[in-house]
């Protein structure tokens, strides 16, 4: 048995002693000296877990009362914008990477840097995840969990086909194509080596990042060249022509549905498919076979294409009534072991190494695969890209019809790439 006590554990034991003294004369929320507002978007499961953590915190900090606010995603941002306009933001805010730059640069979020090493303990926190909450070198949010892009597959199916399990950090696109060509003749009718991923914007992003570029620049422009998009379309068109991906009509049916249960992988039409790591649990529920995930194959001598994206962050309002108390509440959500036992990885895989080690045995086998995957990805990632600019959603939606014009051979692929690229530039200039 290992009886070593870390510096963090020692600090927690000291804090626990102080908490016992407080609990002896616990005050009711009505008697609380400090009242904090906490806001998040979520779902019934997240709401339940979050409220349990709030109850736990109030029991341990009898001088603090917490007023919770929760909304669905579509209602959350209009509500937050209204509160921001009225200078009435909650003290502690669940924040998204897409919006943190906007709120931070408008002076609506507090810089957490002064609290680090004091009220906020980030001594065991992954630097890659920590970077996701920085704006202009100041810390405006702490990641509550991370995910990354993946290829999903069935290990037993690979074994049956005589294919090796991919070496996550070493396999290349050339390996990917070679595997597909090797196995093509062994596949039963209707099963293809891979979904055609040309229409997926995250797949395009990985492609251009492997070339040392970006989907978007920090000032909201396209971060790649027309040649990159043309090569991307050409690669996936050749995959289709070689019969390694489904024909255009079959693939189009899955794209039109947009439902996870209708994807090429779930319906049994593809050996490999593209998902985000946090989607593995949902996909596994739809497929009876045991699943696993691996990194996206890289271009030869390519840069790291993947990154750890924060599923969400936790921030403090610049107008927080009690910044010190708000920082302590943030720290509780990020580093407290009892809170972690409740939250697990519902918000993503934590960046705190000691917390992650604690909760892994409590996770399902599928959830444990996600944690193990991100441990690997974390050592082979590039920098987090700038947040998507305004009108980026328009470009995302436009990629599908642009690709399908190529897949159905309605437009020459070079012309389709040029049309999309030029329209994308105009859309971003209009933002």
Coordinates of C-alpha atoms in Angstrom, one line a residue:
X1 CA 0.0 0.0 0.0
X2 CA 1.3 3.4 -0.9
X3 CA 1.1 5.8 2.1
X4 CA 2.8 8.7 0.4
X5 CA 0.9 12.0 0.9
X6 CA 1.2 14.6 -1.9
X7 CA 1.4 18.3 -1.2
X8 CA -2.1 18.6 -2.5
X9 CA -3.3 15.8 -0.2
X10 CA -1.6 17.5 2.8
X11 CA -3.4 20.8 1.9
X12 CA -6.7 19.0 1.7
X13 CA -6.2 17.3 5.1
X14 CA -5.4 20.7 6.6
X15 CA -8.5 22.2 5.0
X16 CA -10.6 19.3 6.2
X17 CA -9.6 20.1 9.8
X18 CA -10.7 23.6 9.3
X19 CA -14.0 22.5 7.8
X20 CA -14.8 20.3 10.8
X21 CA -14.6 23.3 13.0
X22 CA -17.0 25.2 10.8
X23 CA -19.5 22.3 10.6
X24 CA -19.8 22.3 14.3
X25 CA -21.8 25.6 14.2
X26 CA -23.2 25.2 10.7
X27 CA -25.3 28.2 9.5
X28 CA -28.3 27.8 7.3
X29 CA -28.2 29.4 3.8
X30 CA -30.4 32.2 5.1
X31 CA -27.7 33.0 7.6
X32 CA -24.9 32.9 5.0
X33 CA -22.5 35.8 4.9
X34 CA -21.8 35.3 1.2
X35 CA -24.3 34.6 -1.6
X36 CA -23.1 33.5 -5.0
X37 CA -24.9 32.9 -8.3
X38 CA -23.8 30.0 -10.5
X39 CA -25.0 29.5 -14.1
X40 CA -24.6 26.7 -16.5
X41 CA -26.3 25.1 -19.6
X42 CA -27.0 21.4 -19.4
X43 CA -29.4 18.5 -19.3
X44 CA -31.2 16.7 -16.5
X45 CA -28.2 14.5 -15.7
X46 CA -25.8 17.5 -15.6
X47 CA -28.3 19.5 -13.5
X48 CA -28.6 16.7 -11.0
X49 CA -24.9 16.3 -10.7
X50 CA -24.2 20.0 -10.4
X51 CA -26.9 20.5 -7.8
X52 CA -25.4 17.7 -5.7
X53 CA -22.0 19.4 -5.9
X54 CA -23.6 22.7 -4.8
X55 CA -25.3 21.0 -1.8
X56 CA -21.9 19.4 -0.9
X57 CA -20.1 22.7 -1.1
X58 CA -22.7 24.5 1.1
X59 CA -22.5 21.8 3.7
X60 CA -18.7 22.3 3.9
X61 CA -18.9 26.1 3.7
X62 CA -21.8 27.1 5.9
X63 CA -21.1 30.8 5.4
X64 CA -21.9 30.6 1.6
X65 CA -25.2 30.3 -0.1
X66 CA -25.4 29.5 -3.9
X67 CA -28.2 30.4 -6.2
X68 CA -28.2 28.1 -9.2
X69 CA -29.4 29.0 -12.7
X70 CA -29.6 26.4 -15.5
X71 CA -30.8 26.7 -19.1
X72 CA -30.8 24.7 -22.3
X73 CA -28.0 25.6 -24.8
X74 CA -30.2 27.6 -27.1
X75 CA -31.6 29.7 -24.2
X76 CA -28.4 30.0 -22.4
X77 CA -26.5 32.5 -24.6
X78 CA -29.3 35.0 -25.1
X79 CA -29.9 34.9 -21.3
X80 CA -26.2 35.5 -20.6
X81 CA -26.0 38.3 -23.2
X82 CA -29.0 40.0 -21.5
X83 CA -27.4 39.7 -18.1
X84 CA -24.1 41.0 -19.5
X85 CA -25.8 44.0 -21.0
X86 CA -27.4 44.8 -17.6
X87 CA -24.1 44.3 -15.8
X88 CA -25.8 41.5 -13.9
X89 CA -23.8 38.5 -14.8
X90 CA -23.7 35.6 -12.2
X91 CA -20.6 35.3 -10.1
X92 CA -19.5 31.9 -11.6
X93 CA -20.2 31.1 -15.2
X94 CA -20.0 28.0 -17.3
X95 CA -18.3 29.3 -20.5
X96 CA -17.8 27.9 -24.0
X97 CA -14.6 28.2 -26.0
X98 CA -16.5 29.8 -28.9
X99 CA -17.5 32.7 -26.6
X100 CA -14.7 33.1 -24.1
X101 CA -12.6 35.5 -26.2
X102 CA -15.6 37.8 -26.8
X103 CA -16.6 38.0 -23.1
X104 CA -13.0 38.3 -21.9
X105 CA -12.1 41.1 -24.3
X106 CA -15.3 43.0 -23.4
X107 CA -14.1 43.1 -19.8
X108 CA -16.9 40.9 -18.6
X109 CA -14.8 38.0 -17.2
X110 CA -12.3 38.2 -14.4
X111 CA -8.6 37.2 -14.9
X112 CA -8.1 34.2 -12.6
X113 CA -4.3 34.4 -12.7
X114 CA -4.1 36.2 -9.3
X115 CA -5.9 33.3 -7.6
X116 CA -3.8 30.5 -9.1
X117 CA -1.6 28.9 -6.4
X118 CA -3.8 30.4 -3.7
X119 CA -7.6 29.9 -3.9
X120 CA -7.3 27.9 -7.1
X121 CA -5.0 24.8 -7.2
X122 CA -3.8 24.0 -10.7
X123 CA -0.6 22.1 -9.7
X124 CA -1.8 18.9 -11.3
X125 CA -3.5 20.5 -14.3
X126 CA -2.7 19.6 -17.9
X127 CA -1.0 22.6 -19.5
X128 CA -2.8 21.9 -22.8
X129 CA -6.2 22.1 -21.2
X130 CA -5.1 25.1 -19.1
X131 CA -4.2 26.9 -22.3
X132 CA -7.7 26.7 -23.6
X133 CA -8.9 29.2 -21.0
X134 CA -6.3 31.8 -21.8
X135 CA -7.1 35.0 -23.7
X136 CA -4.2 37.4 -24.4
X137 CA -2.0 35.5 -21.9
X138 CA -4.5 35.9 -19.1
X139 CA -6.6 33.0 -17.6
X140 CA -10.3 33.7 -18.0
X141 CA -11.6 30.2 -17.7
X142 CA -10.6 26.7 -16.6
X143 CA -11.5 23.7 -18.7
X144 CA -14.0 21.4 -17.0
X145 CA -13.2 18.6 -19.4
X146 CA -11.7 17.9 -22.8
X147 CA -12.4 15.9 -26.0
X148 CA -10.7 15.4 -29.3
X149 CA -11.3 14.0 -32.8
X150 CA -11.1 10.3 -33.3
X151 CA -11.5 7.4 -35.7
X152 CA -13.8 4.7 -34.2
X153 CA -13.6 1.0 -35.1
X154 CA -14.4 -2.5 -33.9
X155 CA -11.3 -4.3 -32.7
X156 CA -12.8 -7.8 -33.3
X157 CA -13.7 -6.8 -36.9
X158 CA -10.1 -5.7 -37.6
X159 CA -8.8 -9.0 -36.2
X160 CA -11.3 -10.9 -38.4
X161 CA -10.1 -9.0 -41.5
X162 CA -6.5 -9.5 -40.6
X163 CA -5.8 -5.8 -40.1
X164 CA -3.5 -4.6 -37.3
X165 CA -4.9 -2.3 -34.7
X166 CA -3.6 1.2 -35.7
X167 CA -0.6 2.6 -33.8
X168 CA -2.4 5.8 -32.7
X169 CA 0.5 8.2 -32.8
X170 CA 2.4 6.7 -35.8
X171 CA 0.0 5.6 -38.5
X172 CA -0.2 7.8 -41.6
X173 CA -2.8 8.5 -44.4
X174 CA -0.6 6.3 -46.6
X175 CA -1.1 3.5 -44.1
X176 CA -4.8 4.2 -44.0
X177 CA -5.2 3.9 -47.8
X178 CA -3.0 0.8 -47.9
X179 CA -5.1 -0.9 -45.2
X180 CA -8.2 -0.1 -47.2
X181 CA -6.9 -1.5 -50.4
X182 CA -5.6 -4.6 -48.7
X183 CA -8.9 -5.4 -47.1
X184 CA -11.3 -4.3 -49.9
X185 CA -11.6 -7.7 -51.5
X186 CA -12.4 -9.3 -48.1
X187 CA -15.3 -7.1 -47.2
X188 CA -18.9 -8.4 -47.6
X189 CA -21.2 -6.6 -49.9
X190 CA -22.3 -3.2 -48.6
X191 CA -19.4 -2.8 -46.2
X192 CA -16.7 -0.3 -47.1
X193 CA -13.4 0.5 -45.5
X194 CA -14.3 4.0 -44.4
X195 CA -17.0 6.5 -44.2
X196 CA -16.3 9.4 -46.7
X197 CA -15.4 12.2 -44.3
X198 CA -14.9 15.0 -46.9
X199 CA -18.1 16.8 -45.8
X200 CA -17.0 17.0 -42.1
X201 CA -15.5 20.3 -41.2
X202 CA -13.4 18.8 -38.3
X203 CA -11.9 16.4 -40.8
X204 CA -10.9 19.3 -43.0
X205 CA -9.5 21.1 -40.0
X206 CA -7.3 18.2 -39.1
X207 CA -6.1 18.0 -42.7
X208 CA -5.0 21.6 -42.9
X209 CA -3.5 21.6 -39.4
X210 CA -1.3 18.6 -40.4
X211 CA 0.0 21.0 -43.1
X212 CA 0.9 23.6 -40.4
X213 CA -2.1 25.8 -41.1
X214 CA -5.5 26.5 -39.5
X215 CA -9.1 26.5 -40.4
X216 CA -9.3 30.1 -39.3
X217 CA -6.8 32.8 -38.3
X218 CA -7.0 34.7 -35.0
X219 CA -8.4 37.7 -37.0
X220 CA -11.3 35.7 -38.4
X221 CA -10.0 34.9 -41.9
X222 CA -9.4 31.5 -43.7
X223 CA -6.2 30.0 -42.4
X224 CA -5.5 27.7 -45.3
X225 CA -5.0 28.0 -49.1
X226 CA -7.2 26.9 -52.0
X227 CA -4.7 24.2 -52.8
X228 CA -5.2 22.6 -49.4
X229 CA -9.0 22.3 -50.0
X230 CA -8.5 21.0 -53.5
X231 CA -6.1 18.3 -52.3
X232 CA -8.6 17.4 -49.5
X233 CA -11.4 17.0 -52.0
X234 CA -9.1 15.1 -54.4
X235 CA -8.1 12.6 -51.6
X236 CA -11.7 11.7 -50.6
X237 CA -12.9 11.6 -54.2
X238 CA -10.1 9.1 -55.0
X239 CA -11.2 7.1 -51.9
X240 CA -14.7 7.0 -53.4
X241 CA -13.5 6.1 -56.9
X242 CA -11.3 3.2 -55.4
X243 CA -14.4 1.8 -53.6
X244 CA -12.9 2.4 -50.2
X245 CA -15.8 4.6 -49.2
X246 CA -19.5 4.2 -49.9
X247 CA -20.9 5.4 -53.2
X248 CA -22.2 9.0 -53.2
X249 CA -25.9 8.0 -53.0
X250 CA -25.5 5.7 -50.0
X251 CA -23.2 8.2 -48.2
X252 CA -25.7 11.0 -49.0
X253 CA -28.5 9.2 -47.2
X254 CA -26.5 9.2 -43.9
X255 CA -25.5 12.9 -44.4
X256 CA -29.1 13.9 -45.0
X257 CA -30.3 12.2 -41.8
X258 CA -27.7 13.8 -39.6
X259 CA -28.6 11.3 -36.9
X260 CA -25.9 9.2 -35.2
X261 CA -27.9 6.1 -35.6
X262 CA -27.8 6.5 -39.4
X263 CA -24.1 7.0 -39.8
X264 CA -22.2 4.6 -42.1
X265 CA -20.5 3.1 -39.1
X266 CA -23.6 2.4 -37.0
X267 CA -25.5 1.0 -39.9
X268 CA -22.7 -1.4 -40.7
X269 CA -21.4 0.2 -43.9
X270 CA -18.0 1.3 -42.7
X271 CA -15.0 -0.2 -40.8
X272 CA -13.8 3.2 -39.8
X273 CA -15.7 6.4 -39.1
X274 CA -15.1 9.9 -37.6
X275 CA -16.4 10.9 -34.2
X276 CA -15.4 13.0 -31.2
X277 CA -14.1 11.2 -28.2
X278 CA -17.0 12.2 -26.0
X279 CA -19.4 10.6 -28.5
X280 CA -18.0 7.1 -27.9
X281 CA -20.4 6.3 -25.1
X282 CA -23.4 7.2 -27.3
X283 CA -22.1 5.3 -30.3
X284 CA -21.3 2.2 -28.2
X285 CA -25.0 2.2 -27.1
X286 CA -26.0 1.9 -30.7
X287 CA -23.6 -0.9 -31.7
X288 CA -23.5 -4.4 -30.1
X289 CA -19.8 -5.0 -30.8
X290 CA -17.1 -3.7 -28.6
X291 CA -15.7 -0.4 -29.9
X292 CA -12.4 1.5 -29.6
X293 CA -11.0 4.8 -30.9
X294 CA -7.7 6.0 -32.3
X295 CA -6.1 9.2 -33.5
X296 CA -6.6 10.5 -37.0
X297 CA -3.9 9.3 -39.4
X298 CA -1.3 12.0 -40.2
X299 CA 0.0 13.1 -43.5
X300 CA 3.6 12.1 -44.2
X301 CA 5.9 14.3 -42.0
X302 CA 2.8 16.2 -41.0
X303 CA 2.3 18.5 -38.0
X304 CA 0.0 17.4 -35.2
X305 CA -3.5 17.8 -36.6
X306 CA -5.4 17.2 -33.4
X307 CA -5.9 19.2 -30.3
X308 CA -7.6 19.0 -26.9
X309 CA -10.8 21.0 -27.1
X310 CA -12.5 22.1 -23.9
X311 CA -16.0 20.7 -23.7
X312 CA -16.7 23.8 -21.5
X313 CA -14.9 26.1 -19.1
X314 CA -15.7 27.6 -15.7
X315 CA -15.2 31.4 -15.4
X316 CA -15.7 34.2 -13.0
X317 CA -17.6 37.4 -13.8
X318 CA -15.7 40.6 -13.7
X319 CA -18.5 42.0 -11.5
X320 CA -18.5 39.1 -9.0
X321 CA -19.6 40.3 -5.6
X322 CA -17.0 38.3 -3.8
X323 CA -14.1 37.3 -6.1
X324 CA -12.3 35.3 -3.4
X325 CA -15.4 33.2 -2.6
X326 CA -16.1 32.8 -6.3
X327 CA -12.6 31.5 -6.9
X328 CA -13.0 29.0 -4.1
X329 CA -16.2 27.7 -5.6
X330 CA -14.4 27.3 -9.0
X331 CA -11.6 25.4 -7.3
X332 CA -14.1 23.1 -5.7
X333 CA -15.6 22.1 -9.0
X334 CA -12.2 21.6 -10.5
X335 CA -10.1 19.9 -7.8
X336 CA -12.3 18.6 -5.0
X337 CA -12.3 14.8 -4.8
X338 CA -15.9 14.5 -3.5
X339 CA -17.1 16.8 -6.2
X340 CA -15.3 14.7 -8.8
X341 CA -16.9 11.6 -7.6
X342 CA -20.3 13.2 -8.5
X343 CA -19.3 14.9 -11.7
X344 CA -17.1 12.1 -13.1
X345 CA -16.6 12.9 -16.9
X346 CA -20.2 14.1 -17.7
X347 CA -18.6 17.4 -18.7
X348 CA -15.6 15.8 -20.3
X349 CA -12.3 14.4 -19.1
X350 CA -10.8 16.5 -16.4
X351 CA -7.4 18.1 -16.9
X352 CA -6.4 17.5 -13.3
X353 CA -4.2 14.4 -13.2
X354 CA -4.9 13.4 -9.6
X355 CA -8.6 13.8 -10.0
X356 CA -8.5 11.8 -13.2
X357 CA -6.6 9.0 -11.5
X358 CA -9.2 8.9 -8.7
X359 CA -12.3 8.7 -10.9
X360 CA -11.1 6.3 -13.6
X361 CA -11.9 3.1 -11.5
X362 CA -15.5 4.5 -11.1
X363 CA -16.0 4.8 -14.8
X364 CA -17.6 2.3 -17.2
X365 CA -15.2 0.4 -19.5
X366 CA -16.2 2.7 -22.4
X367 CA -15.6 5.9 -20.4
X368 CA -12.2 4.5 -19.4
X369 CA -11.3 4.1 -23.0
X370 CA -12.0 7.8 -23.5
X371 CA -9.7 8.8 -20.7
X372 CA -7.0 6.5 -22.0
X373 CA -7.3 7.9 -25.4
X374 CA -7.0 11.5 -24.3
X375 CA -3.9 10.6 -22.3
X376 CA -2.3 9.5 -25.6
X377 CA -3.6 12.5 -27.5
X378 CA -2.4 14.9 -24.9
X379 CA 1.2 14.0 -25.8
X380 CA 0.7 14.4 -29.6
X381 CA -1.3 17.5 -30.1
X382 CA -0.8 20.9 -31.6
X383 CA -1.8 24.3 -30.1
X384 CA -5.5 25.0 -29.6
X385 CA -6.8 26.9 -32.6
X386 CA -8.4 30.4 -32.4
X387 CA -12.2 30.2 -31.7
X388 CA -14.4 30.1 -34.8
X389 CA -15.3 33.6 -36.1
X390 CA -18.8 34.8 -36.8
X391 CA -20.4 33.1 -39.8
X392 CA -18.2 30.1 -39.3
X393 CA -21.4 28.0 -38.9
X394 CA -22.4 29.1 -42.4
X395 CA -19.1 27.7 -43.8
X396 CA -19.6 24.5 -41.9
X397 CA -23.1 24.0 -43.5
X398 CA -21.8 24.9 -46.9
X399 CA -19.1 22.3 -46.9
X400 CA -21.6 19.4 -47.3
X401 CA -23.2 20.6 -50.6
X402 CA -19.8 21.6 -51.9
X403 CA -18.5 18.1 -51.4
X404 CA -21.6 16.4 -52.7
X405 CA -21.4 18.3 -56.0
X406 CA -18.0 16.6 -56.3
X407 CA -19.1 13.2 -55.1
X408 CA -22.0 13.1 -57.6
X409 CA -19.7 14.4 -60.3
X410 CA -21.9 17.4 -61.0
X411 CA -18.9 19.8 -60.7
X412 CA -15.2 19.4 -61.3
X413 CA -13.5 19.1 -57.9
X414 CA -11.1 21.9 -58.6
X415 CA -14.0 24.2 -59.5
X416 CA -16.0 23.0 -56.5
X417 CA -13.1 23.8 -54.2
X418 CA -12.6 27.2 -55.7
X419 CA -16.3 28.1 -55.4
X420 CA -16.4 27.1 -51.8
X421 CA -13.2 28.9 -51.0
X422 CA -14.2 32.1 -52.6
X423 CA -17.7 32.1 -50.9
X424 CA -16.1 31.3 -47.6
X425 CA -13.8 34.4 -47.9
X426 CA -16.8 36.6 -48.7
X427 CA -18.8 35.2 -45.7
X428 CA -16.0 35.9 -43.3
X429 CA -15.5 39.4 -44.6
X430 CA -19.2 40.0 -44.1
X431 CA -19.0 38.9 -40.4

